[in-house]
Amino acid sequence: MPSAVMPTSGRGAAGGPAPAAISAVGLRKSFGDKVVLDGIDLRIPAGSVFALLGPNGAGKTTVVKILSTLITADGGEARVGGHDLATQAQSVRAAIGVTGQFSAVDGLITGEENMLLMADLNHLSKAEGQRVAAELLERFDLVEAAKKPASTYSGGMKRRLDIAMTLVGGPRIIFLDEPTTGLDPRSRHNMWRIIRQLVTGGTTVFLTTQYLEEADELADRIAVLNGGRIVAEGSADELKRLVPGGHVRLRFTDPAAYRAATDALADAARDDEALTLQIPNDGTQRELRAVLDRLDAAGIEADELTVHTPDLDDVFFALTGSTAVPAQADQSKETVR
Ligand SMILES: Nc1ncnc2c1ncn2[C@@H]1O[C@H](COP(=O)(O)OP(=O)(O)OP(=O)(O)O)[C@@H](O)[C@H]1O
Ligand SMILES: [Mg+2]
């Protein structure tokens, strides 16, 4: 019952829990006889960033489409912006903005015209539409390109325009389906900055991503979707604690020194080609000292010693590598903040 044990970030009024911007219980969806979502529970506090991770085909886009009323669930309930998805879809639509995995930008018209079209769709007056479009084009660094056909934009510019268009109606909740896929590192960092600014302004962000670093950077909470269910949920740190993978790596340049070390450290994982040894280690001072003491005692002098702590990649592989769900994953739901 993750939704029942999941306290909120505590940013609500009077120290109470923040109201949920998005909540869902038991969402189900099948396409034909393929079960894609097999009971999804979510509770996303207002003003927070939530990242949904999962391998290709896990159902991330399907979740986004359901919560943004583009398709209907086969079962379960959800509220978005305080409105019931099934009975108040129109109100949900008015509260949200969606940037899909595939661009909504019309390449035949200019960036500015795309923006004004969105303003029209959002029933803004002509003057108001022009004001909002100009402000957003400025904020997304698209002023210079505004009068050019969007088909001439680079991938990063198109993505920025896409998100700027999503913001025209001033939504309090936005869904970003893989907002930085295909962007270069600089554009990706710029996008992160923009997303952080939105959150500072109180917007709730629901994002899906293939980039674990992105979830790590942006998200207050992360959920991993696999096999139709959420197999783990928590902050990036909480998820990293679920998987083993911390180790100390010793690299040698002298094959003789390497051989001597493999004899002395029989429990280490070896890579005879790279002349490296890996010893499990949680990265605490105490365990590091223990390793160093062992090396000293055996007279081992490595050319390089590096400490590796598990990252979200390790979590992702551990949780989505097989259909089996690690025992700790369920426990994590009980211990999350
Ligand atoms: N309209 C549809 N008709 C039939 N099957 C569909 C439909 N939409 C999605 N699916 C299937 O549902 C599953 C989940 O798709 P979805 O697009 O939600 O995955 P995803 O996690 O977003 O993947 P990706 O990381 O590739 O974007 C896939 O197996 C997909 O083929
Ligand atoms: Mg997708």
PDB file of N, CA, C and O and ligand atoms in Angstrom, residues 61 101 177-178, ligand 2:
ATOM      1  N   THR A  61       5.063   6.321 -21.058  1.00  0.00           N
ATOM      2  CA  THR A  61       4.223   7.202 -21.875  1.00  0.00           C
ATOM      3  C   THR A  61       2.746   6.892 -21.649  1.00  0.00           C
ATOM      4  O   THR A  61       1.905   7.798 -21.621  1.00  0.00           O
ATOM      5  N   GLN A 101       6.427  12.880 -25.812  1.00  0.00           N
ATOM      6  CA  GLN A 101       7.710  12.314 -26.199  1.00  0.00           C
ATOM      7  C   GLN A 101       8.050  12.754 -27.618  1.00  0.00           C
ATOM      8  O   GLN A 101       9.207  12.931 -27.962  1.00  0.00           O
ATOM      9  N   ASP A 177       7.415  14.229 -21.072  1.00  0.00           N
ATOM     10  CA  ASP A 177       7.769  12.857 -21.432  1.00  0.00           C
ATOM     11  C   ASP A 177       9.115  12.874 -22.146  1.00  0.00           C
ATOM     12  O   ASP A 177       9.211  13.287 -23.293  1.00  0.00           O
ATOM     13  N   GLU A 178      10.141  12.452 -21.432  1.00  0.00           N
ATOM     14  CA  GLU A 178      11.519  12.446 -21.951  1.00  0.00           C
ATOM     15  C   GLU A 178      11.931  13.814 -22.490  1.00  0.00           C
ATOM     16  O   GLU A 178      12.229  13.964 -23.676  1.00  0.00           O
TER      17      GLU A 178
HETATM   18 MG    MG B   2       7.670   6.645 -23.862  1.00  0.00          MG
END
